[in-house]
Structures are given as structure tokens and as C-alpha cells.
CSV table of C-alpha atoms in Angstrom, one decimal:
chain,number,residue,atom,x,y,z
Z,164,ASP,CA,231.3,-23.0,-7.0
Z,165,ALA,CA,231.9,-23.3,-10.8
Z,166,GLY,CA,228.7,-25.2,-11.3
Z,167,VAL,CA,228.3,-28.5,-13.2
Z,168,ILE,CA,231.2,-28.9,-15.6
Z,169,GLN,CA,230.9,-31.0,-18.7
Z,170,SER,CA,233.6,-31.9,-21.2
Z,171,PRO,CA,234.1,-31.7,-24.1
Z,172,ARG,CA,231.7,-28.9,-25.1
Z,173,HIS,CA,231.7,-30.2,-28.7
Z,174,GLU,CA,232.5,-33.6,-30.1
Z,175,VAL,CA,232.6,-34.7,-33.7
Z,176,THR,CA,233.3,-38.3,-34.3
Z,177,GLU,CA,232.9,-41.0,-37.0
Z,178,MET,CA,230.3,-43.7,-36.8
Z,179,GLY,CA,231.6,-46.7,-35.0
Z,180,GLN,CA,234.0,-44.8,-32.8
Z,181,GLU,CA,233.8,-44.8,-29.0
Z,182,VAL,CA,232.7,-41.5,-27.4
Z,183,THR,CA,233.1,-40.6,-23.7
Z,184,LEU,CA,231.3,-37.6,-22.2
Z,185,ARG,CA,232.4,-36.3,-18.8
Z,186,CYS,CA,230.7,-34.6,-16.0
Z,187,LYS,CA,231.8,-33.0,-12.7
Z,188,PRO,CA,228.8,-32.3,-10.5
Z,189,ILE,CA,228.6,-29.5,-8.0
Z,190,SER,CA,230.5,-30.3,-4.9
Z,191,GLY,CA,228.3,-31.8,-2.2
Z,192,HIS,CA,225.5,-32.7,-4.5
Z,193,ASN,CA,224.4,-36.4,-4.2
Z,194,SER,CA,222.2,-36.8,-7.2
Z,195,LEU,CA,223.4,-36.8,-10.8
Z,196,PHE,CA,221.4,-37.0,-14.0
Z,197,TRP,CA,222.3,-37.5,-17.7
Z,198,TYR,CA,219.8,-36.1,-20.2
Z,199,ARG,CA,219.8,-36.2,-24.0
Z,200,GLN,CA,218.2,-33.4,-26.0
Z,201,THR,CA,217.2,-33.6,-29.7
Z,202,MET,CA,214.7,-31.7,-31.8
Z,203,MET,CA,212.6,-34.8,-32.4
Z,204,ARG,CA,212.4,-36.3,-28.9
Z,205,GLY,CA,213.0,-33.2,-26.7
Z,206,LEU,CA,214.7,-33.7,-23.3
Z,207,GLU,CA,215.1,-37.4,-22.3
Z,208,LEU,CA,216.4,-38.7,-19.0
Z,209,LEU,CA,219.0,-41.3,-19.7
Z,210,ILE,CA,220.1,-42.3,-16.2
Z,211,TYR,CA,220.1,-41.0,-12.7
Z,212,PHE,CA,222.5,-41.7,-9.9
Z,213,ASN,CA,222.0,-41.2,-6.2
Z,214,ASN,CA,225.1,-41.3,-3.9
Z,215,ASN,CA,227.1,-42.7,-6.9
Z,216,VAL,CA,224.7,-45.6,-7.4
Z,217,PRO,CA,222.6,-45.9,-10.5
Z,218,ILE,CA,219.0,-45.7,-9.5
Z,219,ASP,CA,217.1,-45.6,-12.8
Z,220,ASP,CA,218.7,-46.4,-16.1
Z,221,SER,CA,215.5,-47.2,-18.0
Z,222,GLY,CA,216.1,-44.3,-20.3
Z,223,MET,CA,219.3,-45.6,-21.6
Z,224,PRO,CA,218.6,-46.3,-25.3
Z,225,GLU,CA,220.4,-49.6,-25.7
Z,226,ASP,CA,223.5,-51.5,-24.7
Z,227,ARG,CA,225.8,-49.2,-26.7
Z,228,PHE,CA,225.2,-46.7,-23.9
Z,229,SER,CA,226.8,-47.0,-20.5
Z,230,ALA,CA,227.3,-44.6,-17.6
Z,231,LYS,CA,229.5,-44.8,-14.5
Z,232,MET,CA,230.0,-42.7,-11.4
Z,233,PRO,CA,233.2,-44.0,-9.7
Z,234,ASN,CA,233.1,-41.2,-7.1
Z,235,ALA,CA,231.0,-38.3,-6.0
Z,236,SER,CA,232.8,-35.8,-8.1
Z,237,PHE,CA,232.9,-37.5,-11.5
Z,238,SER,CA,230.7,-39.3,-14.0
Z,239,THR,CA,231.0,-40.6,-17.5
Z,240,LEU,CA,228.6,-41.5,-20.3
Z,241,LYS,CA,230.1,-43.7,-22.9
Z,242,ILE,CA,228.7,-44.6,-26.3
Z,243,GLN,CA,230.3,-47.5,-28.1
Z,244,PRO,CA,230.0,-47.9,-31.0
Z,245,SER,CA,228.5,-44.5,-31.8
Z,246,GLU,CA,225.9,-44.0,-34.6
Z,247,PRO,CA,224.6,-40.9,-36.4
Z,248,ARG,CA,221.3,-41.1,-34.6
Z,249,ASP,CA,223.2,-40.5,-31.3
Z,250,SER,CA,223.8,-37.0,-32.4
Z,251,ALA,CA,222.3,-34.7,-29.8
Z,252,VAL,CA,223.2,-32.4,-26.9
Z,253,TYR,CA,223.9,-34.3,-23.8
Z,254,PHE,CA,223.3,-32.5,-20.5
Z,255,CYS,CA,224.5,-33.5,-17.1
Z,256,ALA,CA,222.7,-32.1,-14.0
Z,257,SER,CA,223.2,-32.5,-10.3
Z,258,SER,CA,221.1,-31.8,-7.2
Z,259,LEU,CA,221.3,-32.0,-3.5
Z,260,GLY,CA,218.4,-34.4,-3.2
Z,261,GLY,CA,214.8,-34.3,-2.2
Z,262,GLY,CA,212.9,-31.8,-0.2
Z,263,VAL,CA,214.1,-28.2,-0.4
Z,264,GLY,CA,217.4,-29.2,-2.1
Z,265,ALA,CA,215.8,-30.9,-5.1
Z,266,GLU,CA,216.6,-28.1,-7.6
Z,267,ALA,CA,218.8,-29.5,-10.4
Z,268,PHE,CA,221.7,-27.5,-11.8
Z,269,PHE,CA,222.6,-28.1,-15.4
Z,270,GLY,CA,225.9,-28.1,-17.1
Z,271,GLN,CA,226.5,-26.4,-20.4
Z,272,GLY,CA,226.1,-29.6,-22.3
Z,273,THR,CA,228.1,-31.6,-24.8
Z,274,ARG,CA,227.0,-31.3,-28.4
Z,275,LEU,CA,227.8,-34.6,-30.1
Z,276,THR,CA,227.8,-35.0,-33.8
Z,277,VAL,CA,228.4,-38.5,-35.2
Z,278,VAL,CA,229.1,-38.5,-38.9
H,1232,ALA,CA,206.1,-43.2,-11.6
H,1233,GLN,CA,205.5,-39.5,-12.1
H,1234,SER,CA,204.9,-37.9,-15.5
H,1235,VAL,CA,204.6,-34.3,-16.7
H,1236,SER,CA,202.5,-33.0,-19.6
H,1237,GLN,CA,202.9,-29.7,-21.3
H,1238,HIS,CA,200.1,-29.4,-23.8
H,1239,ASN,CA,201.4,-26.3,-25.7
H,1240,HIS,CA,204.3,-27.4,-27.8
H,1241,HIS,CA,204.7,-24.1,-29.7
H,1242,VAL,CA,203.4,-20.7,-28.7
H,1243,ILE,CA,203.8,-17.5,-30.7
H,1244,LEU,CA,203.0,-14.1,-29.1
H,1245,SER,CA,203.6,-10.5,-29.8
H,1246,GLU,CA,205.5,-8.4,-27.4
H,1247,ALA,CA,203.4,-7.1,-24.4
H,1248,ALA,CA,201.0,-10.0,-24.8
H,1249,SER,CA,200.2,-12.1,-21.7
H,1250,LEU,CA,201.6,-15.6,-21.4
H,1251,GLU,CA,200.2,-18.8,-19.8
H,1252,LEU,CA,201.9,-22.1,-20.3
H,1253,GLY,CA,200.2,-25.2,-19.1
H,1254,CYS,CA,201.8,-27.9,-17.0
H,1255,ASN,CA,200.1,-31.0,-15.5
H,1256,TYR,CA,201.7,-33.8,-13.6
H,1257,SER,CA,200.6,-37.2,-12.5
H,1258,TYR,CA,201.6,-38.3,-9.0
H,1259,GLY,CA,199.5,-38.8,-5.9
H,1260,GLY,CA,202.1,-37.8,-3.3
H,1261,THR,CA,204.0,-34.7,-2.3
H,1262,VAL,CA,205.9,-33.0,-5.1
H,1263,ASN,CA,208.4,-30.3,-5.7
H,1264,LEU,CA,207.6,-28.4,-8.9
H,1265,PHE,CA,209.9,-26.4,-11.2
H,1266,TRP,CA,210.0,-24.3,-14.3
H,1267,TYR,CA,213.2,-24.2,-16.3
H,1268,VAL,CA,214.0,-22.0,-19.3
H,1269,GLN,CA,216.4,-22.7,-22.1
H,1270,TYR,CA,217.5,-19.8,-24.2
H,1271,PRO,CA,218.7,-20.6,-27.7
H,1272,GLY,CA,222.0,-22.4,-27.6
H,1273,GLN,CA,222.2,-22.4,-23.9
H,1274,HIS,CA,221.6,-24.9,-21.0
H,1275,LEU,CA,218.6,-25.1,-18.8
H,1276,GLN,CA,218.2,-22.5,-16.0
H,1277,LEU,CA,215.8,-22.4,-13.2
H,1278,LEU,CA,213.0,-19.9,-13.5
H,1279,LEU,CA,211.1,-20.7,-10.3
H,1280,LYS,CA,210.2,-23.5,-7.9
H,1281,TYR,CA,207.6,-24.6,-5.5
H,1282,PHE,CA,208.3,-26.7,-2.4
H,1283,SER,CA,205.6,-25.7,0.0
H,1284,GLY,CA,203.6,-22.8,1.4
H,1285,ASP,CA,202.1,-20.1,-0.8
H,1286,PRO,CA,200.9,-21.8,-4.0
H,1287,LEU,CA,201.6,-18.7,-6.0
H,1288,VAL,CA,205.3,-18.6,-6.7
H,1289,LYS,CA,207.2,-15.7,-8.1
H,1290,GLY,CA,210.4,-16.2,-10.1
H,1291,ILE,CA,212.9,-14.3,-12.0
H,1292,LYS,CA,212.2,-11.9,-15.0
H,1293,GLY,CA,208.6,-11.4,-14.0
H,1294,PHE,CA,207.4,-15.0,-14.2
H,1295,GLU,CA,205.1,-16.6,-11.8
H,1296,ALA,CA,203.4,-20.0,-11.5
H,1297,GLU,CA,200.5,-21.2,-9.5
H,1298,PHE,CA,200.3,-24.7,-7.9
H,1299,ILE,CA,196.7,-26.0,-7.9
H,1300,LYS,CA,196.8,-29.3,-6.1
H,1301,SER,CA,193.3,-30.3,-7.0
H,1302,LYS,CA,194.1,-30.0,-10.7
H,1303,PHE,CA,197.6,-31.3,-10.5
H,1304,SER,CA,198.7,-28.2,-12.4
H,1305,PHE,CA,201.5,-25.7,-12.2
H,1306,ASN,CA,201.0,-23.2,-15.0
H,1307,LEU,CA,203.5,-20.6,-15.8
H,1308,ARG,CA,202.4,-17.0,-16.4
H,1309,LYS,CA,203.8,-13.6,-17.3
H,1310,PRO,CA,201.6,-10.6,-17.8
H,1311,SER,CA,203.6,-9.0,-20.5
H,1312,VAL,CA,206.2,-10.9,-22.6
H,1313,GLN,CA,209.3,-9.4,-24.2
H,1314,TRP,CA,211.2,-10.5,-27.3
H,1315,SER,CA,214.0,-11.7,-24.9
H,1316,ASP,CA,211.6,-14.3,-23.5
H,1317,THR,CA,211.9,-16.3,-26.7
H,1318,ALA,CA,213.1,-19.6,-25.4
H,1319,GLU,CA,212.0,-23.1,-24.6
H,1320,TYR,CA,210.3,-23.7,-21.2
H,1321,PHE,CA,210.2,-26.9,-19.3
H,1322,CYS,CA,208.1,-27.9,-16.4
H,1323,ALA,CA,209.5,-30.5,-14.0
H,1324,VAL,CA,208.4,-32.5,-11.0
H,1325,ASN,CA,210.4,-34.2,-8.3
H,1326,ALA,CA,208.3,-36.6,-6.2
H,1327,ARG,CA,209.6,-36.5,-2.7
H,1328,ASN,CA,208.9,-40.1,-1.8
H,1329,ALA,CA,210.2,-41.5,-5.1
H,1330,GLY,CA,213.9,-40.7,-4.7
H,1331,ASN,CA,215.5,-37.6,-6.2
H,1332,MET,CA,214.5,-38.2,-9.8
H,1333,LEU,CA,213.5,-35.1,-11.7
H,1334,THR,CA,211.0,-35.7,-14.5
H,1335,PHE,CA,210.6,-33.1,-17.2
H,1336,GLY,CA,207.7,-32.3,-19.5
H,1337,GLY,CA,208.2,-32.2,-23.3
H,1338,GLY,CA,208.8,-28.4,-23.3
H,1339,THR,CA,207.1,-25.5,-24.9
H,1340,ARG,CA,208.8,-23.4,-27.5
H,1341,LEU,CA,207.9,-19.7,-27.1
H,1342,MET,CA,208.5,-17.2,-29.8
H,1343,VAL,CA,207.9,-13.6,-29.1
H,1344,LYS,CA,207.6,-11.4,-32.1
H,1345,PRO,CA,209.0,-7.8,-31.8
């Protein structure tokens, strides 16, 4: 398996533009997580899906952020409109669920810069 | 809800020194525990994990961690660090009866001086 695949790897956009980050989880995994990492705040969980259903989105900063998982093999994180303070590395991770399968595998991340 | 605390935010060691990074979690039920490592500019990778059985877990690159249930702790150790261990280390917990959510601690930045 190729692991968790995120695209794009780097994104530079202007303030006010819409940004869409994409994630393909590992095949067969039923949990998907979006994290944001910054120097100031460290690693923050934004939203967590289980079987394509959002379970906990309490970490989503505000209404400008939205996430979808239309099927088991694809998820998006959208920011509209983007702001400079959204600049961060966004990681997607997937796991097989609780018990012995709970290990999360991370993608390479998307480095977002909003200017 | 579960939470994870890593009390050491920055650690600086010389090569060959011993390492211990603290991790405490708050959750009363059964948990899975993890340590992840993030090398500069890279994504998080699993170092080791505890699900059940022997509370002393051995991972890759000479790392180990001990689960002490009575202290809600899962400290990471390595007897002799190397310059290549310079990275950020994250402790994480998955509470088995609270869905599959993985909660991370704030991370500890380790710098090993050559």
C-alpha cells in the first residue's frame, strides 16, 4: 500500500482565496483524522471521521473550515476564505479503528502558506 | 474526554546521554498508548505502541516505554541518544471505549548535540 496520500504537498495562496486539501486514506482503514500543525499551537486535531461520518469536529477553528468524506477512499478539507493565520502544515491520518488496529498512519502533509 | 500531557517541551542532550520523556494521560478506561516521532521536515512516524500485556514496550531505534497504569503514565526512554534522534516526540492515547479518536500531547522537541 502507498500509505496515506495527501495533495498538494505545498500550496501558496492569497488571502481570501478558497483552498482545498485532499487526502486518500489507506485502503480498508475506517477512521480518518485531519490535524493542523503550527509552531505556536503544536499538533491540533481538527476533525475525525469514522466510517465516513464526522464524529468530532470540535477542533475546527471556525466556519471558514469544512471537511467532507464522500466515500471511504477520499476526504477534503476546505478553507474559504483563507487567511494568513491559516498558514500551517495540515496532516491527514487514517487508522483501522480501536483495539489492536488503532495505530494511525500519517500522510506527508500539505504545507499551506496564505499570503 | 481523554487528554495527554507532555511536561517537557524542549530537551537538550549531548550524545550518549540517557533520555526520558514524560507522558501522562487522563482517562479512566482502557487505553492504547503510542509514541510518534517527527524528524525535521517530515511527517509523524510510529516509534512504539502499547495495547496490552507486558507494560514495558520496545520500539524501533532502541526506544522503549513503560506503561504504569497507577500513574497514568507512558514515559519514553532511550539509554544512549544519538545526534540522529533530534526530532519532536509526541505521545498519544486512544481510549478504546470512546471511539477511534487519537489524542496527542503537545510534543517534546529533543535536540541532541554532537
